[in-house]
């Protein structure tokens, strides 16, 4: 289905009530909105059926939902209440469908860290000139989060906020990164959880996350006789959190 056909299918739909976001996507929504009232456009990469993209139109003037699956996007256009909203579903891979200035914020959820790092190619981010990233990887083990934070901050971004949620037997850590000012002499720590330790409402769950993974890493080392460098670095910084 072409972009124009998706728009036409959406326009012909009767008005339906939007479904509430699940808690983990609510965290993505909240951190995107926290970027400020002067931030007007957002892209949801890997939007699937467009649930998050549809909700984002309640705050942003322009919303783009991108997914590799044309079938998923077609379902999103036909099931969301997008009539009269600035929402644009696009078939494509990662950031490739975005043009410069179209997305002040880029949200990515529901993917692994390695896939996220492939999408967050520094050249692509520079080309579209986005200023904020909201990322929620599916694999929240410390070694994966260390990789994500080090990759993103190593290319000129700083951690601005974090949320944590435990649901259905899994932790989700959602992080907002802002593009660093090129002349800034202050570089924020790239350690996962550095913001969560300062948030009274989030710290108890982060403490549960830490305790669980310290035990898990220890058991893994006893079974395999090895520990990843990223897990080792995370354990070294725990006393500071």
PDB file of C-alpha atoms in Angstrom:
ATOM      1  CA  UNK A   1       0.000   0.000   0.000  1.00  0.00           C
ATOM      2  CA  UNK A   2       1.434   3.390  -0.957  1.00  0.00           C
ATOM      3  CA  UNK A   3       1.655   6.344   1.431  1.00  0.00           C
ATOM      4  CA  UNK A   4      -1.242   8.085  -0.334  1.00  0.00           C
ATOM      5  CA  UNK A   5      -3.344   4.925  -0.141  1.00  0.00           C
ATOM      6  CA  UNK A   6      -2.633   4.621   3.572  1.00  0.00           C
ATOM      7  CA  UNK A   7      -3.729   8.217   4.082  1.00  0.00           C
ATOM      8  CA  UNK A   8      -6.919   7.644   2.088  1.00  0.00           C
ATOM      9  CA  UNK A   9      -7.767   4.482   4.029  1.00  0.00           C
ATOM     10  CA  UNK A  10      -7.283   6.376   7.276  1.00  0.00           C
ATOM     11  CA  UNK A  11      -9.427   9.324   6.197  1.00  0.00           C
ATOM     12  CA  UNK A  12     -12.368   7.025   5.373  1.00  0.00           C
ATOM     13  CA  UNK A  13     -12.442   5.417   8.808  1.00  0.00           C
ATOM     14  CA  UNK A  14     -15.171   6.212  11.324  1.00  0.00           C
ATOM     15  CA  UNK A  15     -13.973   7.823  14.540  1.00  0.00           C
ATOM     16  CA  UNK A  16     -12.966   5.278  17.197  1.00  0.00           C
ATOM     17  CA  UNK A  17     -11.649   5.736  20.685  1.00  0.00           C
ATOM     18  CA  UNK A  18      -7.865   5.374  21.029  1.00  0.00           C
ATOM     19  CA  UNK A  19      -6.637   2.524  23.167  1.00  0.00           C
ATOM     20  CA  UNK A  20      -4.562   3.344  26.240  1.00  0.00           C
ATOM     21  CA  UNK A  21      -0.846   2.769  25.904  1.00  0.00           C
ATOM     22  CA  UNK A  22       0.660  -0.150  27.818  1.00  0.00           C
ATOM     23  CA  UNK A  23       2.894   1.074  30.668  1.00  0.00           C
ATOM     24  CA  UNK A  24       6.186   0.461  28.850  1.00  0.00           C
ATOM     25  CA  UNK A  25       5.090   2.557  25.847  1.00  0.00           C
ATOM     26  CA  UNK A  26       3.707   5.188  28.205  1.00  0.00           C
ATOM     27  CA  UNK A  27       7.288   5.717  29.382  1.00  0.00           C
ATOM     28  CA  UNK A  28       8.381   6.328  25.780  1.00  0.00           C
ATOM     29  CA  UNK A  29       5.505   8.774  25.310  1.00  0.00           C
ATOM     30  CA  UNK A  30       6.295  10.615  28.553  1.00  0.00           C
ATOM     31  CA  UNK A  31       9.985  11.065  27.759  1.00  0.00           C
ATOM     32  CA  UNK A  32       9.189  12.245  24.232  1.00  0.00           C
ATOM     33  CA  UNK A  33       6.744  14.826  25.576  1.00  0.00           C
ATOM     34  CA  UNK A  34       9.316  15.939  28.175  1.00  0.00           C
ATOM     35  CA  UNK A  35      11.511  17.309  25.375  1.00  0.00           C
ATOM     36  CA  UNK A  36       9.482  20.544  25.553  1.00  0.00           C
ATOM     37  CA  UNK A  37       6.539  22.396  24.069  1.00  0.00           C
ATOM     38  CA  UNK A  38       8.709  23.897  21.331  1.00  0.00           C
ATOM     39  CA  UNK A  39       9.504  20.390  20.032  1.00  0.00           C
ATOM     40  CA  UNK A  40       6.872  19.872  17.342  1.00  0.00           C
ATOM     41  CA  UNK A  41       7.706  16.718  15.373  1.00  0.00           C
ATOM     42  CA  UNK A  42       8.481  13.102  16.232  1.00  0.00           C
ATOM     43  CA  UNK A  43       9.230   9.858  14.399  1.00  0.00           C
ATOM     44  CA  UNK A  44       8.419   6.426  15.826  1.00  0.00           C
ATOM     45  CA  UNK A  45      10.840   3.947  14.251  1.00  0.00           C
ATOM     46  CA  UNK A  46       9.584   0.370  14.189  1.00  0.00           C
ATOM     47  CA  UNK A  47       6.057   1.632  14.796  1.00  0.00           C
ATOM     48  CA  UNK A  48       4.428  -1.729  13.962  1.00  0.00           C
ATOM     49  CA  UNK A  49       0.659  -1.119  14.108  1.00  0.00           C
ATOM     50  CA  UNK A  50       1.109   2.499  15.128  1.00  0.00           C
ATOM     51  CA  UNK A  51      -0.205   2.482  18.689  1.00  0.00           C
ATOM     52  CA  UNK A  52       2.521   4.782  20.031  1.00  0.00           C
ATOM     53  CA  UNK A  53       2.503   6.944  16.896  1.00  0.00           C
ATOM     54  CA  UNK A  54      -1.237   7.487  17.238  1.00  0.00           C
ATOM     55  CA  UNK A  55      -0.921   8.558  20.866  1.00  0.00           C
ATOM     56  CA  UNK A  56       1.980  10.896  20.074  1.00  0.00           C
ATOM     57  CA  UNK A  57      -0.317  12.951  17.845  1.00  0.00           C
ATOM     58  CA  UNK A  58      -2.043  14.145  21.018  1.00  0.00           C
ATOM     59  CA  UNK A  59       1.032  16.257  21.791  1.00  0.00           C
ATOM     60  CA  UNK A  60       3.062  16.722  18.597  1.00  0.00           C
ATOM     61  CA  UNK A  61       2.002  18.628  15.495  1.00  0.00           C
ATOM     62  CA  UNK A  62       3.654  16.110  13.172  1.00  0.00           C
ATOM     63  CA  UNK A  63       4.111  12.373  13.746  1.00  0.00           C
ATOM     64  CA  UNK A  64       5.786   9.895  11.393  1.00  0.00           C
ATOM     65  CA  UNK A  65       5.479   6.148  11.965  1.00  0.00           C
ATOM     66  CA  UNK A  66       8.102   4.047  10.148  1.00  0.00           C
ATOM     67  CA  UNK A  67       8.197   0.274   9.791  1.00  0.00           C
ATOM     68  CA  UNK A  68       9.736  -2.257   7.402  1.00  0.00           C
ATOM     69  CA  UNK A  69       6.452  -4.164   7.269  1.00  0.00           C
ATOM     70  CA  UNK A  70       3.908  -2.743   4.859  1.00  0.00           C
ATOM     71  CA  UNK A  71       1.355  -5.179   6.279  1.00  0.00           C
ATOM     72  CA  UNK A  72       1.847  -3.832   9.819  1.00  0.00           C
ATOM     73  CA  UNK A  73       1.529  -0.243   8.634  1.00  0.00           C
ATOM     74  CA  UNK A  74      -1.606  -1.035   6.692  1.00  0.00           C
ATOM     75  CA  UNK A  75      -3.106  -2.524   9.837  1.00  0.00           C
ATOM     76  CA  UNK A  76      -2.063   0.558  11.784  1.00  0.00           C
ATOM     77  CA  UNK A  77      -3.686   2.934   9.332  1.00  0.00           C
ATOM     78  CA  UNK A  78      -6.890   0.917   9.382  1.00  0.00           C
ATOM     79  CA  UNK A  79      -7.127   0.491  13.152  1.00  0.00           C
ATOM     80  CA  UNK A  80      -5.977   3.807  14.621  1.00  0.00           C
ATOM     81  CA  UNK A  81      -8.123   6.909  14.940  1.00  0.00           C
ATOM     82  CA  UNK A  82      -5.854   9.060  12.769  1.00  0.00           C
ATOM     83  CA  UNK A  83      -8.485  11.084  10.907  1.00  0.00           C
ATOM     84  CA  UNK A  84      -7.702  14.781  11.296  1.00  0.00           C
ATOM     85  CA  UNK A  85      -4.302  14.111  12.875  1.00  0.00           C
ATOM     86  CA  UNK A  86      -0.843  14.838  11.506  1.00  0.00           C
ATOM     87  CA  UNK A  87       0.288  11.213  11.312  1.00  0.00           C
ATOM     88  CA  UNK A  88       2.215   9.798   8.374  1.00  0.00           C
ATOM     89  CA  UNK A  89       2.916   6.052   8.098  1.00  0.00           C
ATOM     90  CA  UNK A  90       5.932   5.172   5.936  1.00  0.00           C
ATOM     91  CA  UNK A  91       7.352   1.861   4.783  1.00  0.00           C
ATOM     92  CA  UNK A  92      11.112   1.866   5.214  1.00  0.00           C
ATOM     93  CA  UNK A  93      14.171   0.785   7.141  1.00  0.00           C
ATOM     94  CA  UNK A  94      15.259   2.838  10.134  1.00  0.00           C
ATOM     95  CA  UNK A  95      15.882   6.515   9.475  1.00  0.00           C
ATOM     96  CA  UNK A  96      16.102   6.178   5.700  1.00  0.00           C
ATOM     97  CA  UNK A  97      12.609   7.517   5.003  1.00  0.00           C
ATOM     98  CA  UNK A  98      13.142  10.690   7.050  1.00  0.00           C
ATOM     99  CA  UNK A  99      14.175  14.008   5.571  1.00  0.00           C
ATOM    100  CA  UNK A 100      16.037  16.823   7.287  1.00  0.00           C
ATOM    101  CA  UNK A 101      13.949  18.671   9.845  1.00  0.00           C
ATOM    102  CA  UNK A 102      11.050  16.194   9.863  1.00  0.00           C
ATOM    103  CA  UNK A 103      11.688  14.750  13.339  1.00  0.00           C
ATOM    104  CA  UNK A 104      12.822  16.789  16.330  1.00  0.00           C
ATOM    105  CA  UNK A 105      12.513  13.551  18.344  1.00  0.00           C
ATOM    106  CA  UNK A 106      13.203   9.968  17.274  1.00  0.00           C
ATOM    107  CA  UNK A 107      11.640   7.182  19.365  1.00  0.00           C
ATOM    108  CA  UNK A 108      12.747   3.553  19.066  1.00  0.00           C
ATOM    109  CA  UNK A 109      11.254   0.749  21.168  1.00  0.00           C
ATOM    110  CA  UNK A 110      10.766  -2.977  20.811  1.00  0.00           C
ATOM    111  CA  UNK A 111      14.206  -3.717  19.344  1.00  0.00           C
ATOM    112  CA  UNK A 112      17.482  -5.118  20.589  1.00  0.00           C
ATOM    113  CA  UNK A 113      20.486  -2.920  21.302  1.00  0.00           C
ATOM    114  CA  UNK A 114      22.496  -4.090  18.294  1.00  0.00           C
ATOM    115  CA  UNK A 115      19.634  -3.260  15.929  1.00  0.00           C
ATOM    116  CA  UNK A 116      19.246   0.149  17.559  1.00  0.00           C
ATOM    117  CA  UNK A 117      22.931   0.912  17.116  1.00  0.00           C
ATOM    118  CA  UNK A 118      22.685  -0.017  13.431  1.00  0.00           C
ATOM    119  CA  UNK A 119      19.743   2.354  12.998  1.00  0.00           C
ATOM    120  CA  UNK A 120      21.419   5.171  14.937  1.00  0.00           C
ATOM    121  CA  UNK A 121      24.107   5.651  12.345  1.00  0.00           C
ATOM    122  CA  UNK A 122      25.782   9.004  13.161  1.00  0.00           C
ATOM    123  CA  UNK A 123      25.667  10.146   9.527  1.00  0.00           C
ATOM    124  CA  UNK A 124      21.938   9.412   9.300  1.00  0.00           C
ATOM    125  CA  UNK A 125      21.246  11.272  12.547  1.00  0.00           C
ATOM    126  CA  UNK A 126      23.251  14.244  11.318  1.00  0.00           C
ATOM    127  CA  UNK A 127      21.390  14.205   8.011  1.00  0.00           C
ATOM    128  CA  UNK A 128      17.916  14.373   9.569  1.00  0.00           C
ATOM    129  CA  UNK A 129      19.095  16.857  12.248  1.00  0.00           C
ATOM    130  CA  UNK A 130      17.111  15.358  15.118  1.00  0.00           C
ATOM    131  CA  UNK A 131      17.841  16.738  18.581  1.00  0.00           C
ATOM    132  CA  UNK A 132      16.361  14.116  20.911  1.00  0.00           C
ATOM    133  CA  UNK A 133      16.344  10.309  21.106  1.00  0.00           C
ATOM    134  CA  UNK A 134      14.010   8.198  23.247  1.00  0.00           C
ATOM    135  CA  UNK A 135      15.215   4.588  23.328  1.00  0.00           C
ATOM    136  CA  UNK A 136      13.735   1.505  24.966  1.00  0.00           C
ATOM    137  CA  UNK A 137      15.642  -1.684  24.045  1.00  0.00           C
ATOM    138  CA  UNK A 138      14.146  -5.098  24.672  1.00  0.00           C
ATOM    139  CA  UNK A 139      17.392  -6.501  26.102  1.00  0.00           C
ATOM    140  CA  UNK A 140      18.042  -4.661  29.362  1.00  0.00           C
ATOM    141  CA  UNK A 141      20.914  -6.744  30.722  1.00  0.00           C
ATOM    142  CA  UNK A 142      23.678  -4.381  31.905  1.00  0.00           C
ATOM    143  CA  UNK A 143      26.179  -5.395  29.209  1.00  0.00           C
ATOM    144  CA  UNK A 144      23.666  -4.469  26.503  1.00  0.00           C
ATOM    145  CA  UNK A 145      22.758  -1.143  28.097  1.00  0.00           C
ATOM    146  CA  UNK A 146      26.441  -0.306  28.558  1.00  0.00           C
ATOM    147  CA  UNK A 147      26.952  -0.901  24.831  1.00  0.00           C
ATOM    148  CA  UNK A 148      24.000   1.333  23.942  1.00  0.00           C
ATOM    149  CA  UNK A 149      24.961   4.194  26.245  1.00  0.00           C
ATOM    150  CA  UNK A 150      28.615   4.134  25.230  1.00  0.00           C
ATOM    151  CA  UNK A 151      27.693   4.055  21.538  1.00  0.00           C
ATOM    152  CA  UNK A 152      25.160   6.876  21.693  1.00  0.00           C
ATOM    153  CA  UNK A 153      27.124   9.161  23.995  1.00  0.00           C
ATOM    154  CA  UNK A 154      30.289   8.430  22.076  1.00  0.00           C
ATOM    155  CA  UNK A 155      28.650  10.090  19.077  1.00  0.00           C
ATOM    156  CA  UNK A 156      27.724  13.343  20.782  1.00  0.00           C
ATOM    157  CA  UNK A 157      24.618  12.679  22.864  1.00  0.00           C
ATOM    158  CA  UNK A 158      23.996  13.040  26.606  1.00  0.00           C
ATOM    159  CA  UNK A 159      21.618  11.245  28.960  1.00  0.00           C
ATOM    160  CA  UNK A 160      18.797  13.545  30.080  1.00  0.00           C
ATOM    161  CA  UNK A 161      16.264  11.227  31.701  1.00  0.00           C
ATOM    162  CA  UNK A 162      15.499   7.573  32.413  1.00  0.00           C
ATOM    163  CA  UNK A 163      12.508   5.451  33.426  1.00  0.00           C
ATOM    164  CA  UNK A 164      12.375   1.825  34.536  1.00  0.00           C
ATOM    165  CA  UNK A 165       9.516  -0.662  34.531  1.00  0.00           C
ATOM    166  CA  UNK A 166       9.211  -4.340  35.430  1.00  0.00           C
ATOM    167  CA  UNK A 167       6.427  -6.100  33.563  1.00  0.00           C
ATOM    168  CA  UNK A 168       5.761  -9.650  32.394  1.00  0.00           C
ATOM    169  CA  UNK A 169       9.028 -10.922  33.850  1.00  0.00           C
ATOM    170  CA  UNK A 170      11.242  -8.320  32.178  1.00  0.00           C
ATOM    171  CA  UNK A 171      12.750  -4.922  32.968  1.00  0.00           C
ATOM    172  CA  UNK A 172      12.473  -2.086  30.486  1.00  0.00           C
ATOM    173  CA  UNK A 173      14.761   0.913  30.854  1.00  0.00           C
ATOM    174  CA  UNK A 174      13.751   3.874  28.705  1.00  0.00           C
ATOM    175  CA  UNK A 175      16.295   6.629  28.133  1.00  0.00           C
ATOM    176  CA  UNK A 176      16.095  10.101  26.670  1.00  0.00           C
ATOM    177  CA  UNK A 177      19.291  11.334  25.021  1.00  0.00           C
ATOM    178  CA  UNK A 178      19.737  14.935  23.846  1.00  0.00           C
ATOM    179  CA  UNK A 179      22.251  16.104  21.295  1.00  0.00           C
ATOM    180  CA  UNK A 180      25.188  17.618  23.197  1.00  0.00           C
ATOM    181  CA  UNK A 181      26.111  21.229  22.624  1.00  0.00           C
ATOM    182  CA  UNK A 182      29.323  21.208  20.543  1.00  0.00           C
ATOM    183  CA  UNK A 183      31.024  23.708  22.860  1.00  0.00           C
ATOM    184  CA  UNK A 184      29.938  22.171  26.140  1.00  0.00           C
ATOM    185  CA  UNK A 185      32.784  21.257  28.502  1.00  0.00           C
ATOM    186  CA  UNK A 186      30.497  19.119  30.679  1.00  0.00           C
ATOM    187  CA  UNK A 187      29.931  15.504  29.687  1.00  0.00           C
ATOM    188  CA  UNK A 188      27.240  13.610  31.570  1.00  0.00           C
ATOM    189  CA  UNK A 189      28.028  10.126  32.837  1.00  0.00           C
ATOM    190  CA  UNK A 190      27.169   7.393  30.362  1.00  0.00           C
ATOM    191  CA  UNK A 191      26.317   4.848  33.049  1.00  0.00           C
ATOM    192  CA  UNK A 192      22.894   3.173  32.833  1.00  0.00           C
ATOM    193  CA  UNK A 193      20.825   4.157  35.857  1.00  0.00           C
ATOM    194  CA  UNK A 194      22.661   7.401  36.616  1.00  0.00           C
ATOM    195  CA  UNK A 195      19.348   9.299  36.488  1.00  0.00           C
ATOM    196  CA  UNK A 196      17.258   6.554  38.101  1.00  0.00           C
ATOM    197  CA  UNK A 197      19.322   6.813  41.278  1.00  0.00           C
ATOM    198  CA  UNK A 198      18.053  10.396  41.711  1.00  0.00           C
ATOM    199  CA  UNK A 199      14.345   9.596  41.178  1.00  0.00           C
ATOM    200  CA  UNK A 200      12.575   8.504  44.354  1.00  0.00           C
ATOM    201  CA  UNK A 201       9.718   6.893  42.438  1.00  0.00           C
ATOM    202  CA  UNK A 202      12.053   4.842  40.225  1.00  0.00           C
ATOM    203  CA  UNK A 203      14.951   3.953  42.513  1.00  0.00           C
ATOM    204  CA  UNK A 204      13.276   1.011  44.343  1.00  0.00           C
ATOM    205  CA  UNK A 205      12.701  -0.810  41.048  1.00  0.00           C
ATOM    206  CA  UNK A 206      16.200   0.064  39.854  1.00  0.00           C
ATOM    207  CA  UNK A 207      17.537  -1.390  43.104  1.00  0.00           C
ATOM    208  CA  UNK A 208      15.653  -4.625  42.347  1.00  0.00           C
ATOM    209  CA  UNK A 209      17.145  -4.578  38.846  1.00  0.00           C
ATOM    210  CA  UNK A 210      20.669  -4.166  40.234  1.00  0.00           C
ATOM    211  CA  UNK A 211      20.322  -6.920  42.827  1.00  0.00           C
ATOM    212  CA  UNK A 212      18.932  -9.352  40.254  1.00  0.00           C
ATOM    213  CA  UNK A 213      21.655  -8.718  37.696  1.00  0.00           C
ATOM    214  CA  UNK A 214      24.519  -8.813  40.192  1.00  0.00           C
ATOM    215  CA  UNK A 215      23.337 -12.310  41.123  1.00  0.00           C
ATOM    216  CA  UNK A 216      22.770 -13.297  37.485  1.00  0.00           C
ATOM    217  CA  UNK A 217      26.215 -12.120  36.363  1.00  0.00           C
ATOM    218  CA  UNK A 218      27.817 -13.985  39.268  1.00  0.00           C
ATOM    219  CA  UNK A 219      26.003 -17.213  38.400  1.00  0.00           C
ATOM    220  CA  UNK A 220      26.893 -16.836  34.745  1.00  0.00           C
ATOM    221  CA  UNK A 221      30.561 -16.406  35.604  1.00  0.00           C
ATOM    222  CA  UNK A 222      30.544 -19.500  37.804  1.00  0.00           C
ATOM    223  CA  UNK A 223      29.001 -21.566  34.998  1.00  0.00           C
ATOM    224  CA  UNK A 224      31.143 -20.257  32.128  1.00  0.00           C
ATOM    225  CA  UNK A 225      34.266 -19.029  33.887  1.00  0.00           C
ATOM    226  CA  UNK A 226      33.966 -15.756  31.937  1.00  0.00           C
ATOM    227  CA  UNK A 227      32.514 -12.284  32.282  1.00  0.00           C
ATOM    228  CA  UNK A 228      31.973  -9.753  29.518  1.00  0.00           C
ATOM    229  CA  UNK A 229      33.958  -6.513  29.667  1.00  0.00           C
ATOM    230  CA  UNK A 230      30.720  -4.523  29.660  1.00  0.00           C
ATOM    231  CA  UNK A 231      29.306  -6.444  32.643  1.00  0.00           C
ATOM    232  CA  UNK A 232      32.627  -5.981  34.426  1.00  0.00           C
ATOM    233  CA  UNK A 233      32.543  -2.210  33.863  1.00  0.00           C
ATOM    234  CA  UNK A 234      28.959  -2.081  35.122  1.00  0.00           C
ATOM    235  CA  UNK A 235      29.873  -3.943  38.324  1.00  0.00           C
ATOM    236  CA  UNK A 236      32.781  -1.569  38.893  1.00  0.00           C
ATOM    237  CA  UNK A 237      30.535   1.490  38.884  1.00  0.00           C
ATOM    238  CA  UNK A 238      27.778   0.021  41.086  1.00  0.00           C
ATOM    239  CA  UNK A 239      29.208   1.458  44.348  1.00  0.00           C
ATOM    240  CA  UNK A 240      28.765   4.934  42.838  1.00  0.00           C
ATOM    241  CA  UNK A 241      25.062   4.284  42.356  1.00  0.00           C
TER     242      UNK A 241
END
